[in-house]
Structures are given as structure tokens and as C-alpha cells.
Coordinates of C-alpha atoms in Angstrom, one line a residue:
X1 CA -17.6 -1.6 -19.4
X2 CA -21.3 -0.8 -19.9
X3 CA -23.0 -3.8 -18.3
X4 CA -23.6 -4.7 -14.7
X5 CA -21.3 -7.0 -12.8
X6 CA -23.5 -7.5 -9.8
X7 CA -22.9 -11.2 -9.8
X8 CA -19.1 -10.7 -9.9
X9 CA -19.2 -11.6 -6.2
X10 CA -18.9 -14.5 -3.9
X11 CA -22.0 -16.5 -3.0
X12 CA -21.6 -15.8 0.6
X13 CA -22.2 -12.1 0.0
X14 CA -25.6 -12.9 -1.5
X15 CA -26.3 -15.3 1.4
X16 CA -25.4 -12.6 3.9
X17 CA -27.5 -10.0 2.1
X18 CA -30.4 -12.4 2.2
X19 CA -29.9 -13.2 5.9
X20 CA -29.8 -9.5 6.7
X21 CA -33.0 -9.0 4.7
X22 CA -34.7 -11.8 6.5
X23 CA -33.5 -10.5 9.8
X24 CA -34.6 -6.9 9.0
X25 CA -31.1 -5.6 9.4
X26 CA -30.3 -5.0 5.8
X27 CA -30.6 -1.2 6.2
X28 CA -28.1 -1.1 9.1
X29 CA -25.4 1.5 8.5
X30 CA -21.8 0.1 8.3
X31 CA -18.3 1.3 7.6
X32 CA -15.8 -1.1 5.9
X33 CA -12.1 -0.4 5.2
X34 CA -10.0 -2.1 2.5
X35 CA -6.2 -2.5 3.1
X36 CA -3.4 -5.1 2.8
X37 CA -1.4 -6.5 5.6
X38 CA 2.0 -7.1 3.9
X39 CA 3.9 -5.2 1.2
X40 CA 4.4 -7.3 -2.0
X41 CA 7.7 -8.4 -3.4
X42 CA 9.5 -7.5 -0.1
X43 CA 9.2 -4.0 -1.5
X44 CA 9.3 -0.8 0.6
X45 CA 6.0 0.5 -0.8
X46 CA 3.1 -0.4 -3.1
X47 CA 1.4 1.7 -5.8
X48 CA -2.3 2.0 -5.4
X49 CA -4.3 1.3 -8.6
X50 CA -7.7 0.0 -9.5
X51 CA -9.9 3.0 -8.6
X52 CA -11.0 3.7 -12.2
X53 CA -12.2 0.1 -12.5
X54 CA -14.1 0.3 -9.2
X55 CA -15.8 3.5 -10.3
X56 CA -16.9 1.9 -13.6
X57 CA -18.2 -1.1 -11.6
X58 CA -20.2 1.1 -9.2
X59 CA -21.6 3.3 -12.0
X60 CA -23.2 0.3 -13.7
X61 CA -24.0 -1.7 -10.6
X62 CA -27.5 -3.3 -10.8
X63 CA -29.1 -6.7 -11.0
X64 CA -30.3 -7.5 -14.5
X65 CA -33.3 -9.7 -15.2
X66 CA -31.0 -12.5 -16.1
X67 CA -29.2 -12.1 -12.7
X68 CA -32.6 -12.2 -10.9
X69 CA -33.6 -15.3 -12.8
X70 CA -30.4 -17.1 -12.1
X71 CA -30.6 -16.3 -8.3
X72 CA -34.2 -17.6 -8.3
X73 CA -32.8 -21.0 -9.4
X74 CA -30.3 -21.3 -6.5
X75 CA -30.8 -24.2 -4.1
X76 CA -31.1 -21.7 -1.2
X77 CA -34.5 -20.8 -2.6
X78 CA -34.3 -17.1 -2.0
X79 CA -37.8 -15.6 -1.5
X80 CA -39.4 -13.7 -4.3
X81 CA -39.6 -10.5 -2.2
X82 CA -35.9 -10.6 -1.7
X83 CA -35.4 -10.9 -5.5
X84 CA -37.6 -7.9 -5.9
X85 CA -35.4 -6.0 -3.4
X86 CA -32.5 -6.8 -5.7
X87 CA -34.3 -5.6 -8.7
X88 CA -34.4 -2.1 -7.2
X89 CA -30.8 -2.3 -6.0
X90 CA -28.5 0.7 -6.5
X91 CA -25.4 1.8 -4.6
X92 CA -26.4 4.8 -2.4
X93 CA -23.5 5.0 0.0
X94 CA -20.2 6.8 0.4
X95 CA -16.8 5.8 -0.9
X96 CA -13.5 7.5 -0.1
X97 CA -10.2 6.2 -1.6
X98 CA -6.6 7.0 -2.1
X99 CA -5.7 8.5 -5.5
X100 CA -4.3 6.1 -8.1
X101 CA -0.6 6.3 -8.3
X102 CA -0.1 7.0 -4.6
X103 CA 2.6 5.2 -2.7
X104 CA 0.8 3.2 0.0
X105 CA 1.8 0.9 2.8
X106 CA 0.6 -2.0 4.8
X107 CA -2.3 -1.8 7.3
X108 CA -3.6 1.7 6.3
X109 CA -7.1 2.1 4.8
X110 CA -6.9 2.5 1.0
X111 CA -10.7 2.5 0.4
X112 CA -13.4 3.3 2.9
X113 CA -17.0 2.3 2.2
X114 CA -20.0 3.5 4.2
X115 CA -23.6 2.7 3.8
X116 CA -26.3 0.1 4.2
X117 CA -24.8 -3.3 4.9
X118 CA -27.0 -4.6 2.0
X119 CA -24.8 -2.5 -0.3
X120 CA -21.4 -2.5 1.5
X121 CA -21.4 -6.3 1.7
X122 CA -22.1 -6.9 -1.9
X123 CA -19.3 -4.8 -3.4
X124 CA -16.5 -6.4 -1.3
X125 CA -15.5 -9.1 -3.7
X126 CA -15.3 -7.0 -6.8
X127 CA -13.6 -4.1 -5.0
X128 CA -10.8 -6.3 -3.6
X129 CA -10.5 -8.1 -7.0
X130 CA -9.8 -4.8 -8.8
X131 CA -7.7 -3.2 -6.1
X132 CA -5.5 -6.3 -5.4
X133 CA -4.7 -7.1 -9.0
X134 CA -4.0 -3.6 -10.3
X135 CA -2.0 -2.5 -7.2
X136 CA 0.1 -5.6 -7.5
X137 CA 0.9 -5.0 -11.2
X138 CA 1.5 -1.3 -10.7
X139 CA 3.9 -2.1 -7.8
X140 CA 5.8 -4.6 -10.0
X141 CA 6.0 -2.1 -12.8
X142 CA 7.3 0.6 -10.5
X143 CA 10.1 -1.8 -9.2
X144 CA 11.1 -2.4 -12.8
X145 CA 11.1 1.3 -13.6
X146 CA 13.3 1.8 -10.5
X147 CA 16.1 -0.4 -12.0
X148 CA 15.8 1.1 -15.5
X149 CA 14.8 4.7 -14.9
X150 CA 16.2 6.1 -18.1
X151 CA 15.2 3.3 -20.5
X152 CA 12.1 2.6 -22.6
X153 CA 9.8 0.1 -20.9
X154 CA 7.2 -1.8 -22.9
X155 CA 4.5 -4.1 -21.4
X156 CA 4.4 -7.3 -23.6
X157 CA 2.4 -9.6 -21.3
X158 CA -1.0 -10.0 -23.0
X159 CA -0.6 -13.6 -24.2
X160 CA 0.6 -14.8 -20.8
X161 CA -2.0 -12.8 -18.7
X162 CA -4.7 -14.6 -16.8
X163 CA -7.4 -13.8 -19.4
X164 CA -8.3 -10.6 -21.3
X165 CA -9.3 -8.3 -18.5
X166 CA -6.0 -9.0 -16.7
X167 CA -4.1 -8.1 -19.9
X168 CA -6.2 -4.9 -20.4
X169 CA -6.1 -3.5 -16.9
X170 CA -2.6 -4.8 -16.2
X171 CA -1.4 -2.8 -19.1
X172 CA -3.0 0.3 -17.6
X173 CA -1.5 -0.4 -14.2
X174 CA 1.9 -0.8 -15.7
X175 CA 1.6 2.5 -17.6
X176 CA 0.5 4.6 -14.7
X177 CA 3.5 3.3 -12.7
X178 CA 6.1 4.3 -15.3
X179 CA 6.0 2.0 -18.4
X180 CA 6.0 3.8 -21.7
X181 CA 4.0 1.6 -24.0
X182 CA 2.0 -1.7 -24.4
X183 CA 1.7 -4.3 -27.1
X184 CA -2.0 -4.6 -26.3
X185 CA -4.0 -2.7 -29.0
X186 CA -7.2 -2.7 -27.0
X187 CA -5.5 -1.1 -24.0
X188 CA -4.0 1.5 -26.5
X189 CA -7.4 2.4 -27.9
X190 CA -9.3 2.4 -24.6
X191 CA -6.8 4.1 -22.3
X192 CA -4.7 6.1 -24.8
X193 CA -1.5 4.2 -24.0
X194 CA 1.2 4.3 -26.7
X195 CA 1.5 1.0 -28.5
X196 CA 4.7 -0.7 -29.7
X197 CA 5.5 -3.9 -31.5
X198 CA 8.0 -5.5 -33.8
X199 CA 7.5 -8.9 -35.5
X200 CA 7.7 -12.5 -34.5
X201 CA 10.2 -15.3 -35.4
X202 CA 7.3 -16.7 -37.5
X203 CA 7.7 -13.7 -39.9
X204 CA 11.3 -14.6 -40.6
X205 CA 10.5 -18.3 -40.9
X206 CA 7.8 -17.6 -43.4
X207 CA 10.4 -16.4 -46.0
X208 CA 13.1 -18.2 -47.9
X209 CA 15.8 -16.2 -46.0
X210 CA 16.2 -13.9 -43.1
X211 CA 17.4 -11.2 -45.5
X212 CA 14.2 -11.5 -47.6
X213 CA 12.1 -11.3 -44.5
X214 CA 13.8 -8.1 -43.3
X215 CA 13.5 -6.5 -46.7
X216 CA 9.8 -7.3 -46.9
X217 CA 9.1 -5.9 -43.4
X218 CA 11.0 -2.7 -44.1
X219 CA 9.2 -2.2 -47.4
X220 CA 5.8 -2.6 -45.6
X221 CA 6.6 -0.4 -42.6
X222 CA 9.4 1.9 -43.5
X223 CA 8.8 4.4 -40.7
X224 CA 8.6 1.7 -37.9
X225 CA 11.4 -0.8 -38.6
X226 CA 12.5 -2.8 -35.6
X227 CA 14.0 -6.2 -36.6
X228 CA 14.1 -9.4 -34.5
X229 CA 17.6 -10.7 -35.0
X230 CA 17.8 -14.0 -33.2
X231 CA 15.8 -16.4 -35.3
X232 CA 18.8 -18.2 -36.7
X233 CA 22.2 -16.7 -35.7
X234 CA 22.2 -13.4 -33.9
X235 CA 25.8 -12.3 -34.5
X236 CA 26.6 -13.9 -37.9
X237 CA 23.2 -13.5 -39.6
X238 CA 20.6 -11.4 -37.8
X239 CA 22.6 -8.3 -36.9
X240 CA 24.6 -8.2 -40.3
X241 CA 21.3 -8.5 -42.2
X242 CA 19.7 -5.8 -40.0
X243 CA 22.7 -3.5 -40.6
X244 CA 22.3 -4.0 -44.4
X245 CA 18.6 -3.0 -44.1
X246 CA 19.6 0.0 -41.9
X247 CA 22.0 1.3 -44.4
X248 CA 19.5 0.9 -47.3
X249 CA 16.9 2.8 -45.3
X250 CA 19.3 5.7 -44.7
X251 CA 19.7 6.0 -48.4
X252 CA 16.0 6.5 -48.7
X253 CA 15.9 9.0 -45.9
X254 CA 14.5 6.5 -43.5
X255 CA 16.0 4.8 -40.5
X256 CA 16.2 1.5 -38.7
X257 CA 14.6 2.2 -35.3
X258 CA 15.9 -0.8 -33.3
X259 CA 16.9 -4.4 -33.2
X260 CA 15.4 -6.9 -30.7
X261 CA 17.2 -9.6 -28.9
X262 CA 14.9 -12.4 -27.5
X263 CA 17.2 -15.2 -26.6
X264 CA 20.8 -16.0 -25.7
X265 CA 23.2 -14.1 -23.5
X266 CA 21.5 -10.7 -23.7
X267 CA 24.5 -8.9 -22.0
X268 CA 27.1 -10.3 -24.4
X269 CA 24.9 -10.1 -27.5
X270 CA 23.9 -6.5 -26.8
X271 CA 27.5 -5.4 -26.3
X272 CA 28.6 -7.0 -29.5
X273 CA 25.5 -5.7 -31.3
X274 CA 26.3 -2.2 -30.2
X275 CA 29.8 -2.5 -31.5
X276 CA 28.7 -3.8 -34.9
X277 CA 26.0 -1.1 -35.3
X278 CA 28.4 1.7 -34.3
X279 CA 31.1 0.5 -36.7
X280 CA 28.5 0.6 -39.5
X281 CA 27.6 4.1 -38.5
X282 CA 24.2 3.2 -37.2
X283 CA 24.8 4.8 -33.8
X284 CA 21.2 5.9 -33.4
X285 CA 19.7 2.4 -33.7
X286 CA 18.5 1.2 -30.3
X287 CA 18.8 -2.2 -28.9
X288 CA 15.6 -3.8 -27.4
X289 CA 15.6 -7.0 -25.2
X290 CA 12.8 -9.3 -24.2
X291 CA 12.5 -12.9 -22.9
X292 CA 11.1 -13.4 -19.4
X293 CA 12.6 -10.2 -18.0
X294 CA 11.9 -8.7 -14.6
X295 CA 13.6 -6.2 -12.2
X296 CA 16.1 -8.8 -11.1
X297 CA 17.2 -9.9 -14.6
X298 CA 17.3 -6.3 -15.9
X299 CA 19.4 -5.2 -12.9
X300 CA 21.8 -8.1 -13.4
X301 CA 22.1 -7.4 -17.1
X302 CA 22.9 -3.7 -16.4
X303 CA 25.6 -4.7 -13.9
X304 CA 27.1 -6.9 -16.7
X305 CA 27.3 -3.9 -19.0
X306 CA 24.4 -4.7 -21.3
X307 CA 23.8 -2.1 -24.0
X308 CA 20.1 -2.3 -24.0
X309 CA 17.9 0.9 -24.1
X310 CA 14.5 -0.7 -24.5
X311 CA 13.0 -3.6 -22.5
X312 CA 9.9 -5.6 -23.4
X313 CA 8.6 -7.1 -20.2
X314 CA 5.8 -9.7 -20.3
X315 CA 5.1 -12.7 -18.3
X316 CA 6.9 -11.8 -15.1
X317 CA 5.1 -8.4 -15.0
X318 CA 1.6 -9.2 -16.0
X319 CA 1.4 -12.3 -13.8
X320 CA 3.4 -10.8 -10.9
X321 CA 5.2 -14.2 -11.1
X322 CA 7.1 -13.9 -7.8
X323 CA 4.0 -12.9 -5.9
X324 CA 0.8 -13.5 -7.8
X325 CA -1.6 -12.0 -5.2
X326 CA -1.6 -9.0 -2.9
X327 CA -3.9 -10.3 -0.2
X328 CA -5.9 -7.1 0.4
X329 CA -8.8 -7.4 2.8
X330 CA -12.1 -5.6 3.5
X331 CA -13.0 -5.3 7.2
X332 CA -16.0 -4.0 9.1
X333 CA -14.8 -1.2 11.5
X334 CA -18.0 0.4 12.6
X335 CA -21.8 -0.5 12.6
X336 CA -25.1 1.1 13.6
X337 CA -26.4 0.0 17.1
X338 CA -29.6 1.6 18.3
X339 CA -29.3 4.5 15.9
X340 CA -25.6 5.2 16.7
X341 CA -22.4 4.2 15.1
X342 CA -20.2 2.1 17.2
X343 CA -16.6 0.8 16.5
X344 CA -16.2 -3.0 15.9
X345 CA -13.1 -5.1 16.0
X346 CA -12.1 -8.5 14.7
X347 CA -10.1 -10.6 17.3
X348 CA -7.9 -13.3 16.0
X349 CA -5.4 -15.9 17.3
X350 CA -3.1 -14.4 14.7
X351 CA -2.1 -10.9 16.1
X352 CA -1.5 -9.5 12.6
X353 CA -5.2 -10.2 11.8
X354 CA -6.6 -8.2 14.7
X355 CA -8.2 -5.1 13.1
X356 CA -8.0 -1.5 14.2
X357 CA -11.6 -0.5 15.1
X358 CA -13.4 2.7 14.2
X359 CA -13.8 4.8 11.1
X360 CA -10.4 6.2 10.3
X361 CA -8.6 8.8 8.2
X362 CA -5.0 8.6 6.9
X363 CA -2.7 11.6 6.7
X364 CA 0.7 11.7 5.1
X365 CA 2.9 13.7 7.4
X366 CA 5.5 15.7 5.4
X367 CA 8.6 17.5 6.7
X368 CA 7.8 21.2 6.3
X369 CA 11.3 22.3 5.0
X370 CA 12.6 19.1 3.3
X371 CA 9.3 18.3 1.7
X372 CA 9.8 14.6 2.3
X373 CA 7.3 12.2 3.9
X374 CA 8.0 11.4 7.5
X375 CA 5.2 8.9 8.2
X376 CA 1.6 8.0 7.5
X377 CA -0.7 8.8 10.4
X378 CA -3.9 6.8 11.0
X379 CA -6.4 8.5 13.3
X380 CA -10.1 8.2 14.1
X381 CA -12.1 10.4 11.7
X382 CA -13.5 12.5 14.6
X383 CA -10.0 13.6 15.6
X384 CA -8.9 17.0 14.4
X385 CA -5.3 17.3 15.7
X386 CA -3.8 17.0 12.2
X387 CA -6.5 19.3 10.7
X388 CA -5.4 21.9 13.3
X389 CA -1.7 21.1 12.7
X390 CA -1.4 20.4 16.5
X391 CA 1.5 18.5 18.0
X392 CA 1.1 14.8 17.3
X393 CA 2.8 11.7 18.7
X394 CA 4.2 9.3 16.1
X395 CA 4.7 5.9 17.6
X396 CA 5.1 2.3 16.4
X397 CA 1.8 0.5 17.2
X398 CA 3.7 -2.7 17.8
X399 CA 6.5 -1.1 19.9
X400 CA 4.8 2.0 21.3
X401 CA 7.9 3.0 23.3
X402 CA 9.5 3.9 20.0
X403 CA 8.0 7.4 19.4
X404 CA 8.6 11.0 18.6
X405 CA 6.5 14.2 18.6
X406 CA 6.0 16.3 15.5
X407 CA 4.9 19.9 15.7
X408 CA 5.8 21.7 12.5
X409 CA 4.6 19.7 9.5
X410 CA 2.5 19.6 6.4
X411 CA -0.1 16.9 6.0
X412 CA -2.0 15.4 3.1
X413 CA -5.3 13.6 3.6
X414 CA -5.0 10.4 1.6
X415 CA -8.6 9.2 1.5
X416 CA -10.5 11.5 -0.9
X417 CA -14.2 11.6 -1.6
X418 CA -15.3 9.4 -4.5
X419 CA -19.1 8.8 -3.9
X420 CA -21.5 10.7 -1.7
X421 CA -25.0 9.4 -1.3
X422 CA -24.4 7.1 -4.3
X423 CA -23.4 10.1 -6.5
X424 CA -20.0 10.2 -8.1
X425 CA -18.2 13.3 -6.8
X426 CA -14.7 12.3 -8.0
X427 CA -13.4 13.8 -11.2
X428 CA -11.8 10.9 -13.0
X429 CA -8.4 12.2 -14.0
X430 CA -6.8 11.4 -17.4
X431 CA -4.3 8.5 -17.3
X432 CA -1.4 10.9 -18.1
X433 CA -2.3 12.9 -15.0
X434 CA -2.2 9.8 -12.8
X435 CA 1.1 8.8 -14.3
X436 CA 2.6 12.3 -13.6
X437 CA 1.2 12.2 -10.1
X438 CA 2.9 8.9 -9.4
X439 CA 6.2 10.5 -10.5
X440 CA 5.6 13.3 -8.0
X441 CA 4.9 10.7 -5.3
X442 CA 8.2 9.1 -5.8
X443 CA 9.9 12.4 -5.2
X444 CA 8.2 12.7 -1.9
X445 CA 10.1 9.8 -0.4
X446 CA 13.8 9.3 0.6
X447 CA 15.7 6.8 -1.7
X448 CA 16.2 4.3 1.1
X449 CA 12.4 3.6 1.2
X450 CA 12.3 3.1 -2.6
X451 CA 15.3 0.7 -3.2
X452 CA 14.6 -2.7 -4.7
X453 CA 16.4 -4.8 -2.1
X454 CA 16.3 -4.4 1.7
X455 CA 14.4 -1.1 1.7
X456 CA 14.1 0.9 4.9
X457 CA 10.7 0.5 6.6
X458 CA 8.5 3.5 6.2
X459 CA 6.5 4.3 9.4
X460 CA 2.7 3.8 9.5
X461 CA 1.7 5.1 12.9
X462 CA -1.7 5.3 14.7
X463 CA -3.0 8.1 16.8
X464 CA -3.0 7.6 20.6
X465 CA -6.8 7.6 20.6
X466 CA -7.0 5.0 17.9
X467 CA -4.4 2.8 19.6
X468 CA -6.2 3.2 23.0
X469 CA -9.6 2.3 21.4
X470 CA -8.1 -0.9 20.0
X471 CA -6.4 -1.8 23.3
X472 CA -9.5 -1.2 25.3
X473 CA -11.7 -3.3 23.0
X474 CA -9.2 -6.1 23.1
X475 CA -9.1 -5.9 26.9
X476 CA -12.9 -5.9 27.1
X477 CA -13.0 -9.0 24.9
X478 CA -10.4 -10.7 27.1
X479 CA -12.4 -9.9 30.3
X480 CA -15.6 -11.2 28.7
X481 CA -13.8 -14.3 27.7
X482 CA -12.5 -14.8 31.3
X483 CA -15.9 -14.3 32.7
X484 CA -17.3 -17.0 30.4
X485 CA -14.5 -19.4 31.3
X486 CA -15.1 -18.8 35.0
X487 CA -18.8 -19.4 34.6
X488 CA -18.2 -22.6 32.7
X489 CA -15.7 -23.8 35.4
X490 CA -18.2 -23.0 38.2
X491 CA -20.9 -24.9 36.3
X492 CA -18.6 -27.9 36.0
X493 CA -17.9 -27.8 39.7
X494 CA -21.6 -27.8 40.6
X495 CA -22.2 -30.8 38.4
X496 CA -19.4 -32.6 40.1
X497 CA -20.7 -31.8 43.5
X498 CA -24.2 -33.0 42.5
X499 CA -22.8 -36.3 41.3
X500 CA -21.2 -36.8 44.7

């Protein structure tokens, strides 16, 4: 991506930027945090992804002349001086984020953005767009990997993805979470992801016979022969013809790589295919399956004894079909007031939407001997208990009577510097490094947190100071509300007395 996406934003962001500019508050310093409230797919964890795309976006973020011209045509009639302000726009703030591939959980900051509200407000939409989609796909891919840990997983979703960018970045998200290859050639070129593909039913249909089609394909690609065997009759035509090709290839010093099943009873057909291939001496030929697969279908097929070693997963993965959005949010937690930063809170009638105020850090607390994660610990950034490895209290913010103290532990700071004063300070790791890091992350957690169904809930705790700040700000809001209500009632009584 080498062009600006400044207008990849919601209109209300531009309107708020304009209103701040008109009000003279556009240089007010702010802190926003991005997080999600609920784990996707009823899973025990999510896999953070999207940071690479966010960095690319920030690196090229500016308003082009075409952008300025378009904004000048809006019915809001933005002033020319405001448009000139946009012409000079660049991101000059700070960004901290979790590393891609990290296992993350609900209600903990994944990205923290600090800077002028003029800048921090603009980037909200794009930042959430990239984080929400890629984290969702990476999590789905990790779930599929969990049920087929020793098999080859191929991302086949391009034609069903919601447009080209979703296919491209979805392939990357799937790969970093454990998939082995993609069918998307652009993703292969751009990100270095291995590519795999076979042929379509149309190839077979374009010849007079299935046998002729298989021969022609093997002649054209003798080193990469995988044959789709279900165009007409899998057991009585497709597999026998594939076996014939496999035997002919062996005589030439080549080999049939695999057969692919794309319809029918995959469990039964794969068992029978394995039997026929083995009887013909083609024991090294693998069996690949596709056709609307996901973690549930693959798990069921395995429980039925399916003899499949390669899975082509498309629609259900790239669209996250059973939960097509993550629901991540971006909330203001601190703002400049009279030259000082002060915490801010959002109060809501829905308790789960009440934010935790203040600029915060997140630490992963790790058992010193067992080297397993105990909990994630959210604290105010000015706190230094974890830095000093002092005793900390881990308690459930919803049920604070559930608690324990931890004294001997290791801790990993999850939010790492990405931008400082608008300068990229983050060394963008190769995709293979991210992929390996994700594998290491999985080893950090007990199996009960990782299982596909009914996982144990991993603890995300807040420090006592952070919890007390939230409580005090809620109480102050309630008291202010009560004062206002009392004043209104008194005013109503006075009017009534006057009427009498």
C-alpha cells in the first residue's frame, strides 16, 4: 500500500475534527485505547493481528489534493482554513500495541494511541477496521489449527471473501495463526506465504473423459500433481483414474502428490480412498478435503475416522461465518485539562460498556517455575508494582471478593512501543517470526484455556488503584446525577407553590 487512506474513516470523525478546530481544542492531548468486550466464537482466547496493516496505514497517512477537493464539496461547508490544516496533516503521536500473534482477551487494551485529538480521532475507524477483521480471522484459523494440529491447512477463501483486501489480509492472518499455505497468489507474492492449488471440476469437464483430463494435467505439471476426483464418480471413476496416473508417474520417477475430495461423505470416501491407494502401493499419496469446512466439521470428520491429511478451508474461515465481526472499540481514557492529563470514563446503562478510566498498561503474569500464564494484569501506567516485582493482588473486577496475592512471578509487558512522536520505532518482524511467536504463545497457556468447546475462563484482572479510580469516578457521577435530580425536584416544588 503506497497511497494515503485518510478518507478511510467515518464522516463523524471529520466532523469532530472540524468542531475541535473551530473550538480551538484540536491540539488537546488525548489517550485512546482499543479493545474488544467479548471473545469471538465462544473461544477461550483471541489472536491479535492487524498491526502490520495499521503501520502501513500510518506511514502513508496524509490528505491528498483529491481528498481536500472532495471535502470542500461536502454539505457541511468546511472552511478553507480547516482544509489547509488537513493539507499539512501528519501523525505525530504515540502508539503502543500488542505484538501480532499474541493471545489476547476481552477488556484489555490491545492498542493505545496518544496525541492531539485532531490525530487520534481520525485514525479510529481504520485502526478498528484492520484490528477487528484480522484478529477475527486469525482467531478462527487458530481454532481450526487446534483440531488438526498435525495436518496441512490451506486457506482457500479468496473467491468468497468480502472483496480483495479481505482475501489478501485474511490469508496473512490465517498464516500467522498456523495455516501452512494459501491459494491466493497475491498474498503469496506480497507476504511470502507458500501457495498451493489443484484444479477445478471445469478442467475435467473440458475433456472428453476424466482419464484424459488427468493425463493432460499430469503431463503439464508432473512435479505438482494433485487430482480432484469427485467430478463424476469418486470411488468408481475418480480414484481409479488417479491411481492409474499415480502408477504411470512412478515409472517416470515422479509421484502423485495427493487426491482431493470436494463433495460427498468425506469421512467414508477418504477411508475408502486410503484403502484403494494403499492396495495400489501408493501409500505416500495424501488425501485432501475441501467443501465448506470449519473447525466443527473437521473435528467431526476426525471423530468418524476420516483419513484426511490436508484440509482446504475457504468460506467459513475467510468470512468468519459463525461470527462475522469482532466488535472491537476505541475509547477515550484520558484527556488534557488545563495542561494536565486527567482520566475520563464512559458511563452507560449497560454495565459492560462502562470503561476503565486512565492510561493503562497490561502485563502477562507468568508462574515463575511452571512458565505458564496465570493472569493478565491491567494497571495504571504510573504504577510500578509489577516493574518492581512487588506483591500484587489479582482479583475479579466483577466479583472483587475472588482474589489471590502473587509474590514470585515473571511478567511480560504486552503493549510495546510502535510510534514515538510520529516516528516508527517498531521493527516490523518477518511473517515467519510472527508465526513462530504465535506457536510460543500457545505453549504459555494451560490446555483448558485453549480447547475449542467450553474453555476455562482466563483471568484478566485490574490493579487495586485502577479499580478504585473507576469506582470513585462512577460514584462521583452518581452523586452529581443525584444533585441534579434534587435540584430539578426543588425547582418543580417552587413552581407548584407559586401556582397556588
